[in-house]
Coordinates of C-alpha atoms in Angstrom, one line a residue:
Chain A
X1 CA 48.3 -24.2 -8.3
X2 CA 49.5 -21.2 -6.2
X3 CA 46.8 -21.8 -3.5
X4 CA 49.3 -20.9 -0.8
X5 CA 50.0 -17.4 -2.0
X6 CA 49.0 -14.7 0.5
X7 CA 46.2 -12.2 -0.3
X8 CA 43.6 -14.7 -1.4
X9 CA 40.0 -13.6 -1.2
X10 CA 38.8 -17.2 -0.9
X11 CA 40.8 -20.3 0.0
X12 CA 39.6 -23.8 0.5
X13 CA 42.1 -26.3 1.9
X14 CA 41.1 -30.0 1.7
X15 CA 37.5 -29.2 2.2
X16 CA 35.0 -32.1 2.4
X17 CA 31.3 -32.3 3.3
X18 CA 29.0 -35.3 3.4
X19 CA 25.2 -35.5 3.8
X20 CA 24.5 -39.0 5.0
X21 CA 26.3 -41.3 2.6
X22 CA 26.6 -38.7 -0.1
X23 CA 29.9 -36.9 -0.4
X24 CA 28.7 -33.5 -1.6
X25 CA 32.2 -32.0 -1.6
X26 CA 35.3 -34.2 -1.6
X27 CA 38.7 -32.9 -0.6
X28 CA 38.5 -29.6 -2.6
X29 CA 41.5 -27.2 -2.7
X30 CA 40.8 -23.9 -4.3
X31 CA 42.3 -20.4 -4.2
X32 CA 40.7 -17.3 -5.6
X33 CA 42.8 -14.2 -5.8
X34 CA 41.5 -10.7 -4.9
X35 CA 39.8 -9.0 -7.9
X36 CA 39.3 -12.2 -9.8
X37 CA 35.9 -13.1 -11.3
X38 CA 35.5 -16.9 -11.0
X39 CA 32.8 -19.1 -12.3
X40 CA 32.0 -22.4 -10.6
X41 CA 30.6 -24.5 -13.4
X42 CA 28.9 -27.8 -12.9
X43 CA 25.7 -29.9 -13.1
X44 CA 23.0 -30.1 -10.4
X45 CA 24.4 -32.0 -7.5
X46 CA 28.1 -31.4 -8.5
X47 CA 28.8 -29.8 -5.1
X48 CA 28.6 -26.1 -6.1
X49 CA 25.9 -25.0 -3.7
X50 CA 27.4 -26.9 -0.8
X51 CA 30.8 -25.3 -1.5
X52 CA 29.2 -21.9 -1.6
X53 CA 27.4 -22.6 1.7
X54 CA 30.7 -23.5 3.3
X55 CA 32.4 -20.4 1.8
X56 CA 29.7 -18.2 3.4
X57 CA 29.9 -20.0 6.7
X58 CA 26.3 -21.3 6.4
X59 CA 27.6 -24.8 6.7
X60 CA 30.7 -26.2 8.4
X61 CA 33.0 -28.6 6.5
X62 CA 33.4 -32.1 7.9
X63 CA 37.1 -31.8 7.1
X64 CA 39.5 -29.1 5.9
X65 CA 39.3 -25.3 6.3
X66 CA 37.7 -22.4 4.5
X67 CA 39.4 -19.0 4.7
X68 CA 38.1 -15.7 3.4
X69 CA 40.7 -12.9 3.4
X70 CA 42.7 -15.1 5.8
X71 CA 40.0 -15.4 8.5
X72 CA 37.0 -17.6 9.1
X73 CA 34.0 -17.1 6.9
X74 CA 31.9 -16.1 10.0
X75 CA 34.4 -13.4 10.8
X76 CA 34.6 -12.1 7.2
X77 CA 30.8 -12.0 7.1
X78 CA 30.6 -10.1 10.4
X79 CA 33.3 -7.7 9.2
X80 CA 31.1 -6.8 6.3
X81 CA 33.6 -8.0 3.6
X82 CA 31.1 -10.5 2.0
X83 CA 27.8 -10.1 0.2
X84 CA 25.8 -13.0 -1.2
X85 CA 22.9 -13.9 -3.4
X86 CA 21.6 -17.3 -2.3
X87 CA 19.7 -19.7 -4.3
X88 CA 15.9 -19.6 -4.2
X89 CA 15.6 -16.8 -1.7
X90 CA 12.4 -14.9 -2.0
X91 CA 11.9 -11.4 -0.8
X92 CA 10.0 -10.6 2.4
X93 CA 6.6 -8.9 2.1
X94 CA 5.5 -5.5 3.2
X95 CA 8.7 -3.6 2.6
X96 CA 9.8 -1.5 -0.3
X97 CA 12.8 -2.2 -2.5
X98 CA 14.6 0.9 -1.1
X99 CA 13.8 0.0 2.5
X100 CA 15.1 -3.5 2.0
X101 CA 18.3 -2.4 0.3
X102 CA 18.8 0.4 2.7
X103 CA 18.4 -1.9 5.7
X104 CA 21.0 -4.4 4.4
X105 CA 23.4 -1.6 3.4
X106 CA 23.1 -0.2 6.9
X107 CA 24.4 -3.4 8.4
X108 CA 27.8 -2.9 6.6
X109 CA 30.6 -0.6 7.7
X110 CA 31.1 1.1 4.3
X111 CA 28.0 0.6 2.2
X112 CA 27.0 2.0 -1.1
X113 CA 24.4 4.7 -1.3
X114 CA 21.0 3.1 -1.8
X115 CA 20.5 4.8 -5.1
X116 CA 23.9 3.7 -6.3
X117 CA 23.1 0.1 -5.4
X118 CA 19.8 0.3 -7.1
X119 CA 21.4 1.8 -10.2
X120 CA 24.1 -0.9 -10.3
X121 CA 21.5 -3.6 -10.1
X122 CA 19.3 -2.0 -12.8
X123 CA 16.6 -1.0 -10.4
X124 CA 16.5 2.7 -10.9
X125 CA 12.9 4.0 -10.4
X126 CA 11.8 0.9 -8.6
X127 CA 12.8 1.9 -5.1
X128 CA 9.3 2.6 -3.9
X129 CA 7.8 -0.6 -5.1
X130 CA 6.8 -3.3 -2.7
X131 CA 9.4 -6.0 -2.8
X132 CA 6.8 -8.8 -2.9
X133 CA 5.0 -7.2 -5.9
X134 CA 7.8 -7.5 -8.4
X135 CA 8.3 -9.7 -11.5
X136 CA 10.7 -12.6 -11.2
X137 CA 13.5 -10.8 -13.0
X138 CA 13.1 -7.6 -10.9
X139 CA 13.1 -9.6 -7.7
X140 CA 16.3 -11.3 -8.8
X141 CA 17.8 -7.9 -9.4
X142 CA 16.8 -6.8 -5.9
X143 CA 18.5 -9.9 -4.5
X144 CA 21.6 -8.9 -6.5
X145 CA 21.3 -5.4 -5.0
X146 CA 21.2 -6.9 -1.5
X147 CA 24.4 -8.7 -2.3
X148 CA 26.1 -5.4 -3.4
X149 CA 24.4 -3.0 -1.0
X150 CA 27.2 -3.3 1.6
X151 CA 29.9 -2.6 -1.0
X152 CA 31.6 -5.9 0.0
X153 CA 35.0 -6.9 -1.3
X154 CA 33.7 -10.4 -2.2
X155 CA 30.4 -11.1 -3.8
X156 CA 29.2 -14.7 -4.0
X157 CA 26.3 -15.5 -6.3
X158 CA 24.7 -19.0 -6.3
X159 CA 23.1 -19.6 -9.7
X160 CA 22.2 -16.0 -10.1
X161 CA 20.5 -16.3 -13.4
X162 CA 18.4 -19.4 -12.8
X163 CA 14.8 -18.6 -13.9
X164 CA 15.7 -15.5 -15.8
X165 CA 14.8 -14.9 -19.5
X166 CA 17.5 -14.0 -22.0
X167 CA 17.0 -10.3 -21.8
X168 CA 17.1 -10.3 -18.0
X169 CA 20.2 -12.5 -18.1
X170 CA 22.1 -10.1 -20.3
X171 CA 21.1 -7.1 -18.0
X172 CA 22.2 -9.1 -15.0
X173 CA 25.7 -9.9 -16.3
X174 CA 26.2 -6.4 -17.4
X175 CA 25.6 -5.3 -13.8
X176 CA 27.8 -8.0 -12.4
X177 CA 30.7 -7.0 -14.7
X178 CA 30.4 -3.4 -13.7
X179 CA 30.7 -4.4 -10.0
X180 CA 33.6 -6.7 -10.7
X181 CA 35.5 -3.9 -12.6
X182 CA 35.6 -1.9 -9.4
X183 CA 38.2 -4.3 -8.2
X184 CA 35.9 -6.6 -6.3
X185 CA 36.1 -10.3 -6.2
X186 CA 33.2 -12.2 -7.6
X187 CA 32.4 -15.9 -7.4
X188 CA 29.3 -17.2 -9.1
X189 CA 28.0 -20.7 -9.9
X190 CA 26.2 -21.7 -13.1
X191 CA 25.2 -24.6 -15.2
X192 CA 26.1 -22.9 -18.4
X193 CA 29.5 -22.9 -20.0
X194 CA 28.7 -20.0 -22.2
X195 CA 27.7 -17.9 -19.2
X196 CA 30.8 -18.9 -17.4
X197 CA 33.0 -18.2 -20.4
X198 CA 31.6 -14.8 -21.1
X199 CA 31.5 -13.4 -17.6
X200 CA 34.5 -14.9 -15.7
X201 CA 38.2 -14.6 -15.9
X202 CA 38.5 -18.2 -14.8
X203 CA 36.3 -21.3 -14.7
X204 CA 36.4 -23.9 -12.0
X205 CA 34.6 -27.1 -13.2
X206 CA 33.1 -29.2 -10.4
X207 CA 31.8 -32.7 -10.7
X208 CA 30.9 -35.3 -8.1
X209 CA 32.1 -33.0 -5.4
X210 CA 35.6 -32.5 -6.9
X211 CA 37.3 -30.0 -9.0
X212 CA 37.4 -31.5 -12.4
X213 CA 39.2 -28.7 -14.2
X214 CA 40.4 -25.2 -13.4
X215 CA 41.5 -22.6 -16.0
X216 CA 40.7 -19.8 -18.3
X217 CA 37.5 -19.9 -20.4
X218 CA 39.5 -20.8 -23.5
X219 CA 41.3 -23.6 -21.8
X220 CA 38.1 -25.1 -20.4
X221 CA 36.3 -24.7 -23.7
X222 CA 39.0 -26.6 -25.4
X223 CA 38.4 -29.5 -23.1
X224 CA 34.7 -29.1 -22.3
X225 CA 33.3 -27.2 -25.2
X226 CA 34.8 -28.9 -28.3
X227 CA 32.9 -30.7 -31.0
X228 CA 31.6 -34.2 -31.3
X229 CA 32.4 -35.8 -34.6
X230 CA 30.5 -39.1 -35.2
X231 CA 30.3 -41.5 -38.1
X232 CA 29.4 -45.1 -38.9
X233 CA 32.2 -47.5 -38.5
X234 CA 30.8 -50.2 -40.8
X235 CA 33.2 -52.7 -39.4
X236 CA 36.3 -50.5 -39.7
X237 CA 39.0 -50.9 -37.0
X238 CA 39.0 -48.4 -34.2
X239 CA 42.6 -48.3 -33.2
X240 CA 44.4 -45.2 -34.2
X241 CA 41.2 -43.1 -34.1
X242 CA 42.0 -41.6 -30.7
X243 CA 45.4 -40.4 -32.1
X244 CA 43.9 -38.4 -35.0
X245 CA 44.5 -34.7 -35.0
X246 CA 42.3 -32.8 -32.5
X247 CA 40.8 -35.8 -30.9
X248 CA 40.6 -35.7 -27.1
X249 CA 38.7 -38.9 -26.5
X250 CA 37.0 -41.7 -28.4
X251 CA 33.7 -43.4 -27.6
X252 CA 32.1 -46.3 -29.4
X253 CA 28.3 -46.7 -29.3
X254 CA 27.2 -49.7 -31.2
X255 CA 28.6 -49.3 -34.7
X256 CA 29.1 -45.6 -34.3
X257 CA 32.3 -43.9 -33.3
X258 CA 32.1 -40.6 -31.4
X259 CA 35.2 -38.5 -31.4
X260 CA 35.4 -35.6 -28.9
X261 CA 37.6 -33.1 -30.7
X262 CA 39.1 -29.7 -30.1
X263 CA 39.7 -29.2 -33.8
X264 CA 36.8 -30.7 -35.8
X265 CA 38.2 -29.4 -39.2
X266 CA 41.5 -31.3 -38.7
X267 CA 39.7 -34.4 -37.4
X268 CA 37.3 -34.5 -40.3
X269 CA 40.1 -34.0 -42.9
X270 CA 42.0 -36.9 -41.3
X271 CA 38.9 -39.1 -41.3
X272 CA 38.3 -38.3 -45.0
X273 CA 41.9 -39.3 -45.8
X274 CA 41.2 -42.6 -44.1
X275 CA 38.0 -43.0 -46.1
X276 CA 35.9 -43.1 -42.9
X277 CA 33.3 -40.5 -43.9
X278 CA 30.0 -42.4 -43.5
X279 CA 26.9 -40.6 -42.1
X280 CA 29.4 -38.0 -40.7
X281 CA 28.0 -35.5 -38.2
X282 CA 29.7 -32.7 -36.4
X283 CA 27.9 -31.2 -33.4
X284 CA 29.0 -29.1 -30.5
X285 CA 29.6 -31.1 -27.3
X286 CA 26.9 -30.6 -24.8
X287 CA 28.0 -29.9 -21.2
X288 CA 26.6 -33.3 -20.2
X289 CA 28.8 -35.0 -22.8
X290 CA 31.7 -32.9 -21.8
X291 CA 31.4 -33.9 -18.1
X292 CA 31.2 -37.5 -19.1
X293 CA 34.5 -37.3 -21.0
X294 CA 36.0 -35.2 -18.2
X295 CA 35.2 -37.2 -15.2
X296 CA 33.1 -40.3 -15.4
X297 CA 35.7 -42.9 -16.2
X298 CA 38.0 -41.5 -13.5
X299 CA 35.6 -41.2 -10.6
X300 CA 35.6 -45.0 -10.0
X301 CA 39.1 -46.0 -10.1
X302 CA 41.0 -42.9 -9.0
X303 CA 40.9 -41.1 -5.7
X304 CA 43.9 -38.9 -5.8
X305 CA 43.1 -35.3 -6.4
X306 CA 46.1 -34.8 -8.6
X307 CA 44.6 -37.0 -11.2
X308 CA 41.8 -34.5 -11.6
X309 CA 44.1 -31.7 -12.3
X310 CA 45.6 -33.8 -15.1
X311 CA 42.3 -33.3 -16.9
X312 CA 43.5 -29.8 -17.6
X313 CA 47.0 -30.7 -18.6
X314 CA 45.8 -33.5 -20.8
X315 CA 44.4 -31.3 -23.4
X316 CA 47.7 -29.7 -23.8
X317 CA 49.9 -32.8 -23.8
X318 CA 49.4 -34.4 -27.2
X319 CA 51.1 -37.6 -26.1
X320 CA 48.5 -38.5 -23.5
X321 CA 45.1 -39.2 -24.7
X322 CA 42.4 -41.4 -23.2
X323 CA 40.2 -43.9 -24.9
X324 CA 36.7 -44.6 -23.6
X325 CA 35.0 -47.6 -24.9
Chain B
X1 CA 20.0 -3.8 15.4
X2 CA 17.9 -0.7 15.7
X3 CA 17.5 -0.7 12.0
X4 CA 16.3 -4.3 12.2
X5 CA 13.8 -3.5 14.9
X6 CA 12.6 -0.5 12.8
X7 CA 12.3 -2.6 9.7
X8 CA 10.3 -5.3 11.5
X9 CA 8.0 -2.8 13.2
X10 CA 7.3 -1.1 9.9
X11 CA 6.5 -4.5 8.3
X12 CA 4.2 -5.5 11.2
X13 CA 2.2 -2.3 11.1
X14 CA 1.7 -2.8 7.3
X15 CA 0.2 -6.1 8.1
X16 CA -3.6 -5.6 7.9
X17 CA -4.2 -8.9 9.7
X18 CA -2.1 -7.8 12.6
X19 CA -3.8 -4.4 12.9
X20 CA -7.3 -6.0 12.7
X21 CA -6.8 -9.0 14.9
X22 CA -4.0 -7.9 17.1
X23 CA -5.7 -4.6 18.1
X24 CA -9.3 -4.9 16.9
X25 CA -10.1 -8.3 18.3
X26 CA -9.2 -7.8 22.0
X27 CA -11.0 -4.4 22.0
X28 CA -14.0 -5.9 20.3
X29 CA -14.2 -8.8 22.7
X30 CA -13.6 -6.6 25.6
X31 CA -16.5 -4.3 24.7
X32 CA -18.7 -7.4 24.0
X33 CA -17.9 -9.1 27.2
X34 CA -18.5 -6.1 29.4
X35 CA -21.7 -4.8 27.8
X36 CA -23.8 -7.8 26.9
X37 CA -25.6 -9.7 29.6
X38 CA -23.9 -7.7 32.4
X39 CA -26.3 -5.5 34.5
X40 CA -25.6 -2.2 36.0
X41 CA -24.1 -3.1 39.4
X42 CA -21.8 -5.8 38.1
X43 CA -20.8 -3.6 35.2
X44 CA -18.1 -1.7 37.0
X45 CA -16.2 -4.7 38.3
X46 CA -16.6 -6.6 35.1
X47 CA -15.3 -3.6 33.2
X48 CA -12.1 -3.6 35.2
X49 CA -11.7 -7.4 35.3
X50 CA -12.3 -7.8 31.6
X51 CA -10.2 -4.8 30.7
X52 CA -7.2 -6.5 32.3
X53 CA -8.2 -9.9 30.9
X54 CA -8.6 -8.7 27.3
X55 CA -5.6 -6.5 27.4
X56 CA -3.6 -9.5 28.6
X57 CA -5.2 -11.7 25.9
X58 CA -4.4 -9.2 23.2
X59 CA -0.9 -8.9 24.4
X60 CA -0.4 -12.7 24.5
X61 CA -1.8 -13.0 21.0
X62 CA 0.5 -10.3 19.7
X63 CA 3.5 -11.6 21.5
X64 CA 3.0 -15.1 20.1
X65 CA 2.4 -13.6 16.7
X66 CA 6.1 -12.6 16.6
X67 CA 6.7 -16.3 15.8
X68 CA 4.5 -16.2 12.7
X69 CA 6.8 -13.6 11.2
X70 CA 9.9 -15.5 12.1
X71 CA 8.6 -18.7 10.5
X72 CA 7.5 -16.9 7.3
X73 CA 11.0 -15.2 7.1
X74 CA 12.7 -18.6 7.6
X75 CA 10.5 -20.1 4.9
X76 CA 11.4 -17.6 2.2
X77 CA 15.1 -17.8 3.0
X78 CA 15.3 -14.4 4.6
X79 CA 16.9 -15.7 7.8
X80 CA 19.6 -17.3 5.7
X81 CA 20.1 -14.1 3.8
X82 CA 20.5 -12.2 7.1
X83 CA 23.1 -14.7 8.2
X84 CA 25.3 -13.6 5.3
X85 CA 25.1 -9.9 6.4
X86 CA 27.2 -8.5 9.3
X87 CA 24.3 -8.8 11.7
X88 CA 25.2 -11.4 14.3
X89 CA 22.7 -14.2 15.3
X90 CA 22.5 -12.7 18.8
X91 CA 21.5 -9.3 17.5
X92 CA 18.9 -10.9 15.2
X93 CA 17.3 -12.9 17.9
X94 CA 17.3 -10.1 20.5
X95 CA 16.1 -7.7 17.8
X96 CA 13.2 -9.9 17.1
X97 CA 12.3 -10.3 20.8
X98 CA 12.4 -6.5 21.2
X99 CA 10.2 -6.1 18.1
X100 CA 7.8 -8.6 19.5
X101 CA 7.6 -6.9 22.9
X102 CA 7.1 -3.5 21.2
X103 CA 4.3 -4.8 19.1
X104 CA 2.2 -5.9 22.1
X105 CA 1.9 -2.2 23.1
X106 CA -0.8 -1.2 20.6
X107 CA -3.1 -4.0 21.8
X108 CA -2.6 -3.2 25.4
X109 CA -3.0 0.5 24.9
X110 CA -6.2 0.1 22.8
X111 CA -7.9 -2.1 25.4
X112 CA -6.9 0.2 28.3
X113 CA -8.2 3.2 26.3
X114 CA -11.5 1.4 25.6
X115 CA -11.7 0.8 29.3
X116 CA -11.4 4.5 30.1
X117 CA -13.4 5.9 27.2
X118 CA -16.2 3.4 26.7
X119 CA -16.6 1.7 30.1
X120 CA -15.5 4.6 32.3
X121 CA -12.9 2.7 34.3
X122 CA -11.2 5.0 36.7
X123 CA -7.7 4.3 38.2
X124 CA -5.0 6.5 39.7
X125 CA -2.2 7.6 37.3
X126 CA 0.2 5.4 39.2
X127 CA -2.1 2.4 38.7
X128 CA -2.3 3.1 35.0
X129 CA 1.4 3.3 34.6
X130 CA 2.1 0.2 36.7
X131 CA -0.7 -1.7 34.8
X132 CA 0.7 -0.8 31.4
X133 CA 4.2 -1.5 32.4
X134 CA 3.6 -4.8 34.0
X135 CA 1.4 -6.0 31.1
X136 CA 4.2 -5.1 28.8
X137 CA 7.0 -6.8 30.7
X138 CA 4.8 -9.8 31.5
X139 CA 4.5 -10.6 27.8
X140 CA 8.2 -11.6 27.5
X141 CA 7.6 -15.3 28.2
X142 CA 5.0 -15.3 25.5
X143 CA 7.2 -13.6 23.0
X144 CA 9.8 -16.2 23.6
X145 CA 7.3 -19.0 23.2
X146 CA 6.2 -17.5 19.9
X147 CA 9.8 -17.1 18.7
X148 CA 10.4 -20.8 19.6
X149 CA 7.4 -21.9 17.6
X150 CA 8.5 -19.8 14.7
X151 CA 12.1 -21.1 14.6
X152 CA 10.8 -24.6 15.0
X153 CA 7.7 -25.0 12.8
X154 CA 6.8 -24.2 9.3
X155 CA 4.9 -20.9 8.7
X156 CA 1.5 -22.8 8.4
X157 CA 2.1 -24.9 11.4
X158 CA 3.3 -22.0 13.5
X159 CA 0.0 -20.2 12.8
X160 CA -2.0 -23.2 14.1
X161 CA 0.3 -23.7 17.1
X162 CA 0.2 -20.1 18.0
X163 CA -3.6 -19.8 17.8
X164 CA -3.9 -23.0 19.9
X165 CA -1.5 -21.7 22.4
X166 CA -3.1 -18.2 22.6
X167 CA -6.7 -19.5 22.8
X168 CA -6.0 -22.4 25.1
X169 CA -3.8 -20.5 27.5
X170 CA -6.1 -17.5 27.5
X171 CA -9.2 -19.6 28.4
X172 CA -7.4 -21.9 30.8
X173 CA -5.7 -19.0 32.5
X174 CA -9.0 -17.2 33.1
X175 CA -8.5 -14.2 30.8
X176 CA -11.9 -14.7 29.2
X177 CA -13.9 -15.9 32.1
X178 CA -12.8 -15.6 35.7
X179 CA -11.2 -18.7 37.2
X180 CA -13.7 -18.4 40.1
X181 CA -16.3 -19.8 37.6
X182 CA -14.1 -22.9 36.9
X183 CA -14.7 -26.3 38.5
X184 CA -12.3 -26.7 41.5
X185 CA -9.8 -29.1 39.8
X186 CA -9.5 -26.8 36.7
X187 CA -9.0 -23.7 38.8
X188 CA -6.1 -25.5 40.6
X189 CA -4.5 -26.1 37.2
X190 CA -5.2 -22.6 36.0
X191 CA -3.2 -21.0 38.7
X192 CA -0.1 -22.6 37.3
X193 CA -0.6 -21.3 33.8
X194 CA 1.6 -18.3 32.6
X195 CA -1.5 -16.6 31.3
X196 CA -3.3 -16.7 34.7
X197 CA -0.3 -15.3 36.5
X198 CA 0.1 -12.7 33.7
X199 CA -3.5 -11.6 34.3
X200 CA -2.8 -11.6 38.1
X201 CA -0.2 -8.9 37.5
X202 CA -2.8 -6.6 36.1
X203 CA -5.7 -7.6 38.4
X204 CA -3.8 -7.0 41.5
X205 CA -2.6 -3.5 40.3
X206 CA -6.2 -2.6 39.3
X207 CA -7.4 -3.9 42.7
X208 CA -4.9 -1.6 44.5
X209 CA -2.3 -4.2 45.6
X210 CA 1.0 -5.4 44.5
X211 CA 1.3 -8.7 42.6
X212 CA 2.2 -11.6 44.9
X213 CA 5.7 -13.1 45.1
X214 CA 4.2 -16.4 43.9
X215 CA 2.9 -14.8 40.7
X216 CA 6.3 -13.3 40.0
X217 CA 8.0 -16.7 40.7
X218 CA 5.7 -18.7 38.4
X219 CA 6.1 -16.2 35.6
X220 CA 9.9 -16.2 36.0
X221 CA 9.8 -20.0 35.8
X222 CA 7.8 -19.9 32.5
X223 CA 10.2 -17.2 31.2
X224 CA 13.1 -19.6 31.8
X225 CA 11.3 -22.5 30.2
X226 CA 10.3 -20.6 27.1
X227 CA 13.7 -18.9 26.7
X228 CA 15.3 -22.4 26.7
X229 CA 12.7 -23.5 24.2
X230 CA 13.4 -20.5 21.9
X231 CA 17.1 -21.0 22.0
X232 CA 17.0 -24.7 21.2
X233 CA 14.4 -24.1 18.5
X234 CA 16.7 -21.5 16.9
X235 CA 19.6 -23.9 16.9
X236 CA 17.5 -26.5 15.2
X237 CA 15.7 -24.2 12.9
X238 CA 18.6 -22.4 11.3
X239 CA 21.1 -25.3 11.2
X240 CA 24.5 -24.9 12.8
X241 CA 23.9 -21.5 14.3

């Protein structure tokens, strides 16, 4: 996995965090190289926000260590190497956008010019507006500007596009990519595979507090974002279905067979040759479905982290397929 | 840290509520108390007594008001956002305390000015300087109490707690009506309140004497208590700080 290589912007070593009986983050190892743009993809409660809070030093891990540029998160934050956009933060009243951005910029050793930060965040011309009198999308962009204002090497964005409309989302990612292209490291969390795929070099999938998969967008899409081919069994036998071309996993619901496939064309042709085309449907796998196939059957009986990494390798090893019934 | 103080002062001055209640209220009440139902001979002494009382009351209110801002900032997530900037927690708390003590100045100044201009209070320049200075320094325990409330309670609750503290301590401490009008048992309690001792600072200066050692000691005690309260509330309020 290369997590021991020097020069990591972010490194988590065996990090765990519980709230009461809930294990929010469970023995996570992760390394993010400098200049990488990484998406943390997962459902609500997958452990993304807790991981981010620990990366930023807002929460202390129960076990394990977090290192940013080789030092503690607190030190990296004090040194001005980190900027963050937290979830659900609102802007304080009675200040203008420029005052707010200028204030945060002034706390960093080598900040951006205020105008530059505003331009990057798509806020040109809004500097004199009161921060509490902005639309939701504008306020979100101000919070992004606050993350960039200090010109930090690492920017961490916790669900930055939640509550944004399509237009605002596009504008936001445009700004984010511009900032990333300057050689900065960006880590963001999201619920959306498409968003992660379009805007990140690498996707880390979290589920139940663990890393379920880690790889390029294409690699993750192959596992997570394939198609679901379903048809009526009408009493036909189910063995052999999991071995059909493209099929990653098989699920039987009543009399219906659901095949998660990375190559729906090949799967459908094979089904036709077997004479199994009855009420056939091909649909894109939803993220929910994808997570079920990725993780659910393994969370109960396996505790070794390595097993989770196999999820990635599995899609590339034709011999090893799993059957879910 | 200076930028933080500047930002917070700017925000406070744009708060219409602060300007009206933090400055206007004490001045209005001062003028009311000294000019209604007070006849000529009493007027001069009432003007001085009440000037100090109301300046103290305004200062206590403004000092505690610092906590309101803190609570509101915590509620919208601003304190969390500040924790991911290079500003250290120490700087943030001290910055807030400094802001709080600067923001008591307008109220103090306004009441003292009203004393001079409207009620014709005459003191020596040395007395004015000592009065303003001691009123200012003396608010520190109240700023810390306000900060503690702000770090500990929600924004709404902080408002209620602060108003209760301000009014209760002001009345009990004899800032509105002299303690000499209190029943004996209540007067005995009053002398231990921070507000009464805070008022004593000003009253002794206006009367031409230095504050007593006891007054300084009681205020120092309250300072320690409220400082401890503010620190523990900060730890609880912002998590593992």
